């Protein structure tokens, strides 16, 4: 075994690496651990938490050097081939140091660089083998932690939480950059996976199975600072700077994947999520691919549920013309209530008395009959501004009448509301709509993409090591 000092000349603080065998380091760590146990017993002001912290500290150097040597050995054993096209590299030059942070501290690896005549590019095959290629200076475990934390909480919190839980120090700006880099990698992977899903479907001879695919869509808005600092200039040109933009969200699941917890709470065991800031076309493409991955191709039927937003039904007609459509029941009820308010003003008791049987009729009876009653109410109204409101609502009900088959839906156990997608929106907004937060389009799309990988249980495709179980492998 060759013992290479991992230390480059440039950063002497990183490595006081001795060429000691791991067994020596392990024996030293074992001695320190024994002492730590004694200290815990002697110190009346320390509890088990103190030992947990100290024990992790005692083995840190052993782990750092293990990872450092593993990285060097893997780099040395990597064949000099282009990681992109497989071509043997020429003009090989060994000894290029790269220092990066790992879960256990900074290490430096000497790598060999070579030229790929096919790609016309210099390549470092060891970087690809180690999982370092598209990162500034972080090992895959640190990339994973930065990406996950930044997609779950504001970066200033993420930085502090990371250090608190793991001891890994990533300043806020660095963590932000690294998470965004990982998010961009996720976006590229998403595009690739979506293309695969779309082409695989056509190649397969699909046999239909007796389940329904439920697709739900919604949107919420996010505050961005594109054109930040240019508000005055824009206003002088007669333009109002746009701050709020739509995030389009969708979810899809098989109806037979809906069940209940032991406590009777309804759950959906497998569900796909999509969220994008890149417009309706992006949503259409991403949600269709997600639905295909979740079994749309074999579904006996599909059902789209959404609120009254025009874009939802245009998208549904265009992308899933065979699918049935249903208006979210609770939105329909809100529109009934709007009619009630126009009829009875501030008289809440009268409104309630009027509304209750209509809601029941809509849910258990016929939408046509509900519309009939609304029309009667409209005809009996004295002229005034309220007439317009009621007429508008009657038009709304006519427009969506075919999407209000709530009685039939309840009979066959289908959902009548878009609760799941609205819940998803609320959860995502908890991260993305905090007071004083602004986003840029590139930044929020990258983080939204990370969030969907996590929710769709596809995190391991970005960070393969997270699917690896050392206990069983
Ligand atoms: Zn190549």
Tab-separated table of C-alpha atoms and ligand atoms in Angstrom:
chain	number	residue	atom	x	y	z
A	1	UNK	CA	0.000	0.000	0.000
A	2	UNK	CA	1.351	3.412	-0.887
A	3	UNK	CA	0.929	6.060	1.753
A	4	UNK	CA	0.388	9.366	0.063
A	5	UNK	CA	0.200	12.439	2.165
A	6	UNK	CA	-3.215	13.882	1.437
A	7	UNK	CA	-1.957	17.351	2.124
A	8	UNK	CA	-1.397	19.778	-0.733
A	9	UNK	CA	1.185	22.486	-0.323
A	10	UNK	CA	-1.505	25.166	-0.448
A	11	UNK	CA	-3.570	24.467	2.679
A	12	UNK	CA	-1.394	23.188	5.491
A	13	UNK	CA	-4.137	23.553	8.120
A	14	UNK	CA	-6.234	20.849	6.499
A	15	UNK	CA	-3.923	17.962	7.004
A	16	UNK	CA	-1.642	17.076	9.771
A	17	UNK	CA	-1.731	13.706	8.140
A	18	UNK	CA	0.590	11.184	9.395
A	19	UNK	CA	1.070	8.007	7.457
A	20	UNK	CA	-0.164	6.085	10.444
A	21	UNK	CA	-2.131	2.922	9.767
A	22	UNK	CA	-5.817	3.124	10.604
A	23	UNK	CA	-5.256	0.566	13.366
A	24	UNK	CA	-3.035	3.057	15.219
A	25	UNK	CA	-5.592	5.833	14.825
A	26	UNK	CA	-8.325	3.447	15.923
A	27	UNK	CA	-6.356	2.477	19.053
A	28	UNK	CA	-5.859	6.173	19.851
A	29	UNK	CA	-9.579	6.824	19.365
A	30	UNK	CA	-10.422	3.833	21.585
A	31	UNK	CA	-8.199	5.269	24.346
A	32	UNK	CA	-9.918	8.642	24.054
A	33	UNK	CA	-13.342	6.986	24.206
A	34	UNK	CA	-12.413	5.106	27.409
A	35	UNK	CA	-11.352	8.417	28.975
A	36	UNK	CA	-14.557	10.080	27.852
A	37	UNK	CA	-16.596	7.399	29.624
A	38	UNK	CA	-14.648	8.021	32.831
A	39	UNK	CA	-15.144	11.788	32.491
A	40	UNK	CA	-18.868	11.329	32.111
A	41	UNK	CA	-19.003	9.347	35.347
A	42	UNK	CA	-16.883	11.881	37.246
A	43	UNK	CA	-18.582	15.041	36.009
A	44	UNK	CA	-21.758	15.600	38.001
A	45	UNK	CA	-22.901	18.306	35.571
A	46	UNK	CA	-22.736	16.060	32.466
A	47	UNK	CA	-25.399	13.723	31.145
A	48	UNK	CA	-25.393	11.192	28.336
A	49	UNK	CA	-25.676	13.979	25.777
A	50	UNK	CA	-22.196	15.138	26.760
A	51	UNK	CA	-20.778	11.666	26.051
A	52	UNK	CA	-22.633	11.452	22.743
A	53	UNK	CA	-20.961	14.695	21.683
A	54	UNK	CA	-17.537	13.746	22.968
A	55	UNK	CA	-17.605	10.236	21.486
A	56	UNK	CA	-18.379	11.669	18.052
A	57	UNK	CA	-15.447	14.051	18.517
A	58	UNK	CA	-13.114	11.230	19.636
A	59	UNK	CA	-13.613	9.224	16.441
A	60	UNK	CA	-13.779	12.197	14.067
A	61	UNK	CA	-10.108	12.092	13.028
A	62	UNK	CA	-10.220	8.332	12.461
A	63	UNK	CA	-13.255	8.781	10.233
A	64	UNK	CA	-11.773	11.762	8.389
A	65	UNK	CA	-8.617	9.852	7.578
A	66	UNK	CA	-10.587	6.762	6.588
A	67	UNK	CA	-12.605	8.816	4.129
A	68	UNK	CA	-9.454	10.605	2.926
A	69	UNK	CA	-7.590	7.394	2.259
A	70	UNK	CA	-10.608	5.775	0.680
A	71	UNK	CA	-10.955	8.755	-1.646
A	72	UNK	CA	-7.266	8.588	-2.606
A	73	UNK	CA	-7.342	4.827	-3.170
A	74	UNK	CA	-10.479	5.135	-5.322
A	75	UNK	CA	-8.892	7.989	-7.311
A	76	UNK	CA	-5.730	5.922	-7.869
A	77	UNK	CA	-7.766	2.938	-9.047
A	78	UNK	CA	-9.942	4.903	-11.483
A	79	UNK	CA	-9.056	4.022	-15.092
A	80	UNK	CA	-7.986	7.007	-17.223
A	81	UNK	CA	-11.114	7.050	-19.370
A	82	UNK	CA	-13.423	9.946	-20.174
A	83	UNK	CA	-16.335	9.773	-17.709
A	84	UNK	CA	-18.643	11.237	-20.358
A	85	UNK	CA	-17.884	9.184	-23.500
A	86	UNK	CA	-15.638	6.356	-22.273
A	87	UNK	CA	-12.736	7.253	-24.574
A	88	UNK	CA	-9.228	6.515	-23.229
A	89	UNK	CA	-7.666	9.828	-22.147
A	90	UNK	CA	-4.332	11.083	-23.465
A	91	UNK	CA	-1.687	13.515	-22.143
A	92	UNK	CA	-2.203	12.112	-18.628
A	93	UNK	CA	-0.929	14.364	-15.844
A	94	UNK	CA	-1.078	13.031	-12.263
A	95	UNK	CA	-0.824	15.000	-9.037
A	96	UNK	CA	-3.657	17.511	-9.317
A	97	UNK	CA	-4.826	18.192	-5.754
A	98	UNK	CA	-8.430	18.898	-4.875
A	99	UNK	CA	-9.467	19.790	-1.339
A	100	UNK	CA	-13.076	19.381	-0.292
A	101	UNK	CA	-15.251	19.132	2.800
A	102	UNK	CA	-16.637	15.787	3.828
A	103	UNK	CA	-19.014	14.735	6.575
A	104	UNK	CA	-15.951	14.370	8.849
A	105	UNK	CA	-13.791	17.331	7.824
A	106	UNK	CA	-11.693	18.552	4.903
A	107	UNK	CA	-9.565	16.162	2.877
A	108	UNK	CA	-7.350	16.534	-0.166
A	109	UNK	CA	-7.052	14.050	-3.005
A	110	UNK	CA	-4.419	13.917	-5.740
A	111	UNK	CA	-6.021	13.157	-9.087
A	112	UNK	CA	-4.928	12.480	-12.626
A	113	UNK	CA	-6.079	14.749	-15.406
A	114	UNK	CA	-6.252	13.714	-19.059
A	115	UNK	CA	-7.453	14.990	-22.413
A	116	UNK	CA	-10.435	13.439	-24.209
A	117	UNK	CA	-9.928	13.652	-27.957
A	118	UNK	CA	-13.563	12.814	-28.625
A	119	UNK	CA	-15.059	15.471	-26.317
A	120	UNK	CA	-12.141	17.896	-26.873
A	121	UNK	CA	-12.031	18.481	-23.140
A	122	UNK	CA	-9.760	17.968	-20.176
A	123	UNK	CA	-11.240	15.388	-17.824
A	124	UNK	CA	-10.604	14.207	-14.270
A	125	UNK	CA	-12.103	10.693	-14.102
A	126	UNK	CA	-11.501	10.423	-10.342
A	127	UNK	CA	-13.887	13.329	-9.694
A	128	UNK	CA	-16.710	11.493	-11.425
A	129	UNK	CA	-15.870	8.251	-9.591
A	130	UNK	CA	-15.957	10.063	-6.234
A	131	UNK	CA	-19.164	11.968	-6.989
A	132	UNK	CA	-17.488	15.393	-6.938
A	133	UNK	CA	-17.982	16.521	-10.490
A	134	UNK	CA	-20.670	19.115	-10.273
A	135	UNK	CA	-19.896	20.633	-6.927
A	136	UNK	CA	-17.716	23.382	-5.615
A	137	UNK	CA	-15.919	21.605	-2.822
A	138	UNK	CA	-18.183	19.164	-1.076
A	139	UNK	CA	-18.438	15.408	-0.816
A	140	UNK	CA	-21.695	13.715	-1.824
A	141	UNK	CA	-22.830	13.463	1.821
A	142	UNK	CA	-22.369	17.226	2.315
A	143	UNK	CA	-24.043	17.994	-1.039
A	144	UNK	CA	-26.992	15.880	0.119
A	145	UNK	CA	-27.250	17.667	3.468
A	146	UNK	CA	-27.020	21.148	1.923
A	147	UNK	CA	-29.654	20.341	-0.699
A	148	UNK	CA	-32.098	18.795	1.752
A	149	UNK	CA	-31.805	21.485	4.404
A	150	UNK	CA	-32.016	24.403	1.971
A	151	UNK	CA	-35.136	22.941	0.380
A	152	UNK	CA	-36.754	22.606	3.810
A	153	UNK	CA	-35.843	25.882	5.537
A	154	UNK	CA	-34.332	29.328	4.945
A	155	UNK	CA	-30.572	29.122	4.340
A	156	UNK	CA	-29.617	31.020	7.478
A	157	UNK	CA	-31.480	28.407	9.530
A	158	UNK	CA	-30.146	25.591	7.370
A	159	UNK	CA	-26.562	26.652	7.998
A	160	UNK	CA	-27.052	26.756	11.781
A	161	UNK	CA	-29.037	23.498	11.889
A	162	UNK	CA	-26.416	21.701	9.817
A	163	UNK	CA	-23.631	22.770	12.135
A	164	UNK	CA	-25.677	21.955	15.225
A	165	UNK	CA	-26.549	18.440	14.092
A	166	UNK	CA	-23.399	17.353	12.278
A	167	UNK	CA	-20.625	19.826	13.081
A	168	UNK	CA	-20.274	20.556	9.353
A	169	UNK	CA	-19.737	24.283	8.851
A	170	UNK	CA	-21.222	25.735	5.689
A	171	UNK	CA	-21.674	29.501	5.708
A	172	UNK	CA	-25.056	30.675	4.518
A	173	UNK	CA	-23.976	31.906	1.083
A	174	UNK	CA	-21.954	28.756	0.413
A	175	UNK	CA	-24.824	26.519	1.455
A	176	UNK	CA	-27.179	28.510	-0.761
A	177	UNK	CA	-24.868	28.157	-3.770
A	178	UNK	CA	-24.326	24.447	-3.204
A	179	UNK	CA	-28.063	23.757	-2.768
A	180	UNK	CA	-28.808	25.676	-5.945
A	181	UNK	CA	-26.152	23.715	-7.823
A	182	UNK	CA	-27.747	20.484	-6.634
A	183	UNK	CA	-31.176	21.852	-7.591
A	184	UNK	CA	-29.942	22.567	-11.111
A	185	UNK	CA	-28.596	19.030	-11.295
A	186	UNK	CA	-32.035	17.838	-10.180
A	187	UNK	CA	-33.674	19.902	-12.934
A	188	UNK	CA	-31.467	18.275	-15.580
A	189	UNK	CA	-32.226	14.827	-14.187
A	190	UNK	CA	-35.953	15.626	-14.105
A	191	UNK	CA	-35.895	16.564	-17.797
A	192	UNK	CA	-34.148	13.292	-18.584
A	193	UNK	CA	-36.581	11.207	-16.492
A	194	UNK	CA	-39.595	12.984	-17.995
A	195	UNK	CA	-38.388	12.263	-21.528
A	196	UNK	CA	-37.886	8.613	-20.597
A	197	UNK	CA	-41.390	8.370	-19.134
A	198	UNK	CA	-42.918	9.860	-22.284
A	199	UNK	CA	-41.072	7.550	-24.704
A	200	UNK	CA	-41.327	4.348	-22.643
A	201	UNK	CA	-45.086	4.635	-22.691
A	202	UNK	CA	-45.242	4.472	-26.462
A	203	UNK	CA	-43.006	1.422	-26.678
A	204	UNK	CA	-45.070	-0.654	-24.273
A	205	UNK	CA	-48.115	-2.683	-25.142
A	206	UNK	CA	-50.158	-1.620	-22.194
A	207	UNK	CA	-52.879	-3.722	-20.681
A	208	UNK	CA	-55.496	-1.728	-18.856
A	209	UNK	CA	-56.057	-2.303	-15.176
A	210	UNK	CA	-59.268	-1.471	-13.362
A	211	UNK	CA	-58.116	1.603	-11.486
A	212	UNK	CA	-58.672	5.330	-11.953
A	213	UNK	CA	-55.827	7.841	-12.067
A	214	UNK	CA	-56.664	11.002	-10.153
A	215	UNK	CA	-54.909	14.194	-11.267
A	216	UNK	CA	-55.292	17.413	-9.285
A	217	UNK	CA	-53.994	20.856	-10.155
A	218	UNK	CA	-53.677	24.138	-8.343
A	219	UNK	CA	-51.479	27.231	-8.259
A	220	UNK	CA	-50.160	29.658	-5.695
A	221	UNK	CA	-47.920	32.657	-5.991
A	222	UNK	CA	-44.393	33.375	-4.969
A	223	UNK	CA	-42.600	36.663	-4.498
A	224	UNK	CA	-39.566	37.240	-6.657
A	225	UNK	CA	-37.101	40.055	-6.927
A	226	UNK	CA	-36.424	39.973	-10.636
A	227	UNK	CA	-35.735	43.576	-11.623
A	228	UNK	CA	-34.803	44.340	-8.016
A	229	UNK	CA	-33.738	47.955	-7.564
A	230	UNK	CA	-35.255	48.909	-10.913
A	231	UNK	CA	-38.750	49.622	-9.616
A	232	UNK	CA	-38.432	53.414	-10.051
A	233	UNK	CA	-37.063	53.101	-13.567
A	234	UNK	CA	-39.785	50.640	-14.548
A	235	UNK	CA	-42.492	52.901	-13.121
A	236	UNK	CA	-41.141	55.859	-15.070
A	237	UNK	CA	-41.655	53.759	-18.202
A	238	UNK	CA	-45.229	53.167	-17.096
A	239	UNK	CA	-44.626	49.556	-16.048
A	240	UNK	CA	-45.480	48.188	-12.644
A	241	UNK	CA	-42.691	45.830	-11.534
A	242	UNK	CA	-44.007	42.328	-11.083
A	243	UNK	CA	-43.196	40.725	-7.776
A	244	UNK	CA	-45.651	37.858	-7.549
A	245	UNK	CA	-45.531	34.914	-9.885
A	246	UNK	CA	-47.432	31.666	-10.133
A	247	UNK	CA	-46.099	28.368	-8.915
A	248	UNK	CA	-48.049	25.638	-10.690
A	249	UNK	CA	-48.619	22.531	-8.678
A	250	UNK	CA	-50.066	19.124	-9.405
A	251	UNK	CA	-50.464	15.788	-7.754
A	252	UNK	CA	-51.513	12.394	-9.093
A	253	UNK	CA	-52.375	9.056	-7.570
A	254	UNK	CA	-54.194	5.822	-8.265
A	255	UNK	CA	-57.590	5.694	-6.640
A	256	UNK	CA	-56.855	2.185	-5.324
A	257	UNK	CA	-53.824	3.606	-3.487
A	258	UNK	CA	-56.117	5.491	-1.192
A	259	UNK	CA	-56.599	3.968	2.224
A	260	UNK	CA	-56.856	4.657	5.934
A	261	UNK	CA	-54.435	4.658	8.827
A	262	UNK	CA	-55.120	2.469	11.867
A	263	UNK	CA	-56.635	5.583	13.443
A	264	UNK	CA	-59.041	6.031	10.526
A	265	UNK	CA	-57.240	8.993	8.930
A	266	UNK	CA	-57.435	8.909	5.122
A	267	UNK	CA	-54.058	8.448	3.425
A	268	UNK	CA	-52.754	8.018	-0.086
A	269	UNK	CA	-49.965	5.458	-0.015
A	270	UNK	CA	-48.265	6.452	-3.262
A	271	UNK	CA	-48.586	9.906	-4.709
A	272	UNK	CA	-46.689	11.941	-7.280
A	273	UNK	CA	-45.955	15.657	-6.838
A	274	UNK	CA	-45.044	18.369	-9.301
A	275	UNK	CA	-44.304	22.025	-8.600
A	276	UNK	CA	-42.833	24.460	-11.078
A	277	UNK	CA	-42.304	28.158	-11.500
A	278	UNK	CA	-41.599	27.685	-15.210
A	279	UNK	CA	-45.153	28.136	-16.477
A	280	UNK	CA	-48.170	26.070	-17.468
A	281	UNK	CA	-46.369	24.272	-20.311
A	282	UNK	CA	-43.704	23.066	-17.895
A	283	UNK	CA	-46.402	21.859	-15.518
A	284	UNK	CA	-48.193	20.057	-18.323
A	285	UNK	CA	-45.062	18.193	-19.328
A	286	UNK	CA	-43.913	17.391	-15.793
A	287	UNK	CA	-47.317	16.328	-14.494
A	288	UNK	CA	-47.997	14.136	-17.512
A	289	UNK	CA	-44.645	12.382	-17.051
A	290	UNK	CA	-45.337	11.974	-13.342
A	291	UNK	CA	-48.782	10.510	-14.038
A	292	UNK	CA	-47.232	8.071	-16.541
A	293	UNK	CA	-44.693	6.968	-13.947
A	294	UNK	CA	-47.547	6.443	-11.492
A	295	UNK	CA	-49.488	4.262	-13.954
A	296	UNK	CA	-51.591	6.593	-16.139
A	297	UNK	CA	-50.834	4.407	-19.176
A	298	UNK	CA	-52.559	1.378	-17.639
A	299	UNK	CA	-55.388	3.226	-15.901
A	300	UNK	CA	-58.904	2.268	-16.983
A	301	UNK	CA	-59.778	5.945	-16.660
A	302	UNK	CA	-58.493	9.293	-15.474
A	303	UNK	CA	-60.139	12.097	-13.538
A	304	UNK	CA	-58.922	15.697	-13.287
A	305	UNK	CA	-59.994	17.723	-10.238
A	306	UNK	CA	-59.379	21.417	-9.791
A	307	UNK	CA	-60.944	24.716	-8.841
A	308	UNK	CA	-62.607	27.005	-11.371
A	309	UNK	CA	-59.375	28.427	-12.831
A	310	UNK	CA	-59.588	28.529	-16.619
A	311	UNK	CA	-56.002	27.332	-17.182
A	312	UNK	CA	-56.747	24.056	-15.385
A	313	UNK	CA	-59.533	23.033	-17.740
A	314	UNK	CA	-57.683	24.205	-20.824
A	315	UNK	CA	-54.705	22.116	-19.798
A	316	UNK	CA	-56.918	19.108	-19.019
A	317	UNK	CA	-58.737	19.341	-22.383
A	318	UNK	CA	-55.454	19.622	-24.175
A	319	UNK	CA	-53.285	17.081	-22.347
A	320	UNK	CA	-55.816	14.489	-21.121
A	321	UNK	CA	-58.812	14.862	-23.456
A	322	UNK	CA	-60.132	11.416	-22.472
A	323	UNK	CA	-60.102	12.216	-18.754
A	324	UNK	CA	-63.266	13.117	-16.875
A	325	UNK	CA	-63.290	16.514	-15.142
A	326	UNK	CA	-64.602	17.505	-11.727
A	327	UNK	CA	-64.838	20.890	-10.055
A	328	UNK	CA	-63.618	20.886	-6.480
A	329	UNK	CA	-66.761	20.624	-4.339
A	330	UNK	CA	-65.683	23.229	-1.813
A	331	UNK	CA	-65.098	25.815	-4.519
A	332	UNK	CA	-68.604	25.135	-5.820
A	333	UNK	CA	-69.952	25.689	-2.295
A	334	UNK	CA	-68.092	29.003	-2.075
A	335	UNK	CA	-69.843	30.117	-5.246
A	336	UNK	CA	-73.220	29.085	-3.790
A	337	UNK	CA	-72.392	31.152	-0.718
A	338	UNK	CA	-71.567	34.126	-2.971
A	339	UNK	CA	-75.094	33.901	-4.411
A	340	UNK	CA	-76.469	33.688	-0.862
A	341	UNK	CA	-74.627	36.840	0.184
A	342	UNK	CA	-75.942	38.687	-2.858
A	343	UNK	CA	-79.494	37.603	-1.976
A	344	UNK	CA	-79.471	38.149	1.778
A	345	UNK	CA	-76.706	40.662	2.444
A	346	UNK	CA	-75.549	40.611	6.033
A	347	UNK	CA	-78.402	38.404	7.293
A	348	UNK	CA	-76.350	35.358	8.249
A	349	UNK	CA	-79.267	33.284	9.561
A	350	UNK	CA	-81.250	33.662	6.363
A	351	UNK	CA	-78.134	32.879	4.346
A	352	UNK	CA	-77.537	29.680	6.354
A	353	UNK	CA	-81.136	28.544	6.036
A	354	UNK	CA	-81.025	29.090	2.296
A	355	UNK	CA	-77.565	27.600	1.761
A	356	UNK	CA	-77.804	24.363	3.752
A	357	UNK	CA	-80.360	22.478	1.622
A	358	UNK	CA	-78.660	23.675	-1.566
A	359	UNK	CA	-75.273	22.347	-0.459
A	360	UNK	CA	-76.953	19.047	0.418
A	361	UNK	CA	-78.698	18.966	-2.933
A	362	UNK	CA	-75.421	19.648	-4.744
A	363	UNK	CA	-73.596	16.929	-2.821
A	364	UNK	CA	-76.226	14.193	-2.804
A	365	UNK	CA	-78.640	15.196	-5.509
A	366	UNK	CA	-78.407	16.951	-8.824
A	367	UNK	CA	-76.445	19.987	-9.944
A	368	UNK	CA	-79.101	20.677	-12.570
A	369	UNK	CA	-81.728	21.097	-9.837
A	370	UNK	CA	-79.418	23.433	-7.907
A	371	UNK	CA	-78.930	25.541	-11.021
A	372	UNK	CA	-82.720	25.576	-11.532
A	373	UNK	CA	-83.163	27.019	-8.042
A	374	UNK	CA	-80.471	29.634	-8.637
A	375	UNK	CA	-82.209	30.684	-11.848
A	376	UNK	CA	-85.514	30.995	-10.040
A	377	UNK	CA	-83.871	33.153	-7.381
A	378	UNK	CA	-82.287	35.314	-10.073
A	379	UNK	CA	-85.612	35.788	-11.890
A	380	UNK	CA	-87.319	36.862	-8.641
A	381	UNK	CA	-84.682	39.444	-7.733
A	382	UNK	CA	-85.539	43.148	-7.804
A	383	UNK	CA	-83.172	45.007	-10.098
A	384	UNK	CA	-79.988	46.290	-8.500
A	385	UNK	CA	-76.236	45.627	-8.370
A	386	UNK	CA	-76.723	42.211	-6.668
A	387	UNK	CA	-78.431	40.899	-9.812
A	388	UNK	CA	-75.156	41.075	-11.691
A	389	UNK	CA	-73.364	39.028	-9.056
A	390	UNK	CA	-76.021	36.325	-9.084
A	391	UNK	CA	-76.139	36.260	-12.894
A	392	UNK	CA	-72.370	35.819	-12.961
A	393	UNK	CA	-72.578	32.931	-10.521
A	394	UNK	CA	-75.412	31.266	-12.442
A	395	UNK	CA	-73.197	31.451	-15.506
A	396	UNK	CA	-70.382	29.848	-13.503
A	397	UNK	CA	-72.625	26.950	-12.489
A	398	UNK	CA	-73.795	26.434	-16.072
A	399	UNK	CA	-70.234	26.419	-17.276
A	400	UNK	CA	-69.166	23.788	-14.748
A	401	UNK	CA	-72.419	21.783	-14.580
A	402	UNK	CA	-70.844	18.699	-16.157
A	403	UNK	CA	-68.010	18.860	-13.628
A	404	UNK	CA	-70.396	18.640	-10.654
A	405	UNK	CA	-71.243	14.925	-10.672
A	406	UNK	CA	-70.755	14.720	-6.913
A	407	UNK	CA	-73.501	12.196	-6.229
A	408	UNK	CA	-72.156	9.694	-8.770
A	409	UNK	CA	-68.626	10.293	-7.484
A	410	UNK	CA	-69.582	9.591	-3.887
A	411	UNK	CA	-71.381	6.425	-4.906
A	412	UNK	CA	-68.226	4.931	-6.408
A	413	UNK	CA	-65.952	6.312	-3.696
A	414	UNK	CA	-64.184	8.935	-5.800
A	415	UNK	CA	-62.907	12.192	-4.304
A	416	UNK	CA	-65.055	15.274	-4.830
A	417	UNK	CA	-62.454	17.769	-3.649
A	418	UNK	CA	-58.913	18.743	-4.500
A	419	UNK	CA	-57.793	18.544	-0.856
A	420	UNK	CA	-54.554	16.638	-1.548
A	421	UNK	CA	-53.184	19.208	-4.000
A	422	UNK	CA	-54.239	22.077	-1.755
A	423	UNK	CA	-52.484	20.446	1.187
A	424	UNK	CA	-49.370	20.108	-0.974
A	425	UNK	CA	-49.543	23.779	-1.883
A	426	UNK	CA	-49.858	24.771	1.761
A	427	UNK	CA	-46.877	22.646	2.776
A	428	UNK	CA	-44.688	24.000	-0.006
A	429	UNK	CA	-45.733	27.547	0.770
A	430	UNK	CA	-44.549	27.089	4.352
A	431	UNK	CA	-41.041	26.976	2.910
A	432	UNK	CA	-41.365	29.449	0.066
A	433	UNK	CA	-43.657	32.149	1.402
A	434	UNK	CA	-42.117	33.443	4.583
A	435	UNK	CA	-42.270	37.075	5.648
A	436	UNK	CA	-39.701	39.201	3.877
A	437	UNK	CA	-38.678	36.433	1.520
A	438	UNK	CA	-37.947	37.089	-2.108
A	439	UNK	CA	-36.921	34.583	-4.704
A	440	UNK	CA	-35.401	34.685	-8.126
A	441	UNK	CA	-36.874	32.458	-10.792
A	442	UNK	CA	-33.724	30.366	-11.223
A	443	UNK	CA	-33.305	29.941	-7.489
A	444	UNK	CA	-36.840	28.963	-6.644
A	445	UNK	CA	-37.180	26.555	-9.563
A	446	UNK	CA	-34.033	24.727	-8.426
A	447	UNK	CA	-35.274	24.423	-4.842
A	448	UNK	CA	-38.807	23.484	-5.925
A	449	UNK	CA	-37.260	20.742	-8.038
A	450	UNK	CA	-35.308	19.400	-5.043
A	451	UNK	CA	-38.524	19.423	-3.044
A	452	UNK	CA	-40.298	17.282	-5.648
A	453	UNK	CA	-37.435	14.757	-5.714
A	454	UNK	CA	-37.726	14.428	-1.948
A	455	UNK	CA	-41.513	14.120	-1.922
A	456	UNK	CA	-41.582	11.688	-4.823
A	457	UNK	CA	-39.130	9.404	-3.043
A	458	UNK	CA	-36.541	9.953	-5.764
A	459	UNK	CA	-33.832	11.559	-3.641
A	460	UNK	CA	-31.605	8.509	-4.109
A	461	UNK	CA	-31.492	9.172	-7.856
A	462	UNK	CA	-29.695	12.432	-7.054
A	463	UNK	CA	-27.666	11.045	-4.173
A	464	UNK	CA	-27.276	7.277	-4.708
A	465	UNK	CA	-25.452	6.821	-1.398
A	466	UNK	CA	-28.652	7.640	0.491
A	467	UNK	CA	-30.296	4.423	-0.742
A	468	UNK	CA	-27.343	2.369	0.443
A	469	UNK	CA	-27.778	0.426	3.673
A	470	UNK	CA	-24.398	-0.526	5.167
A	471	UNK	CA	-26.105	-2.906	7.602
A	472	UNK	CA	-27.295	-5.180	4.804
A	473	UNK	CA	-24.632	-4.620	2.136
B	1	LIG	ZN1	-15.114	12.159	-23.811
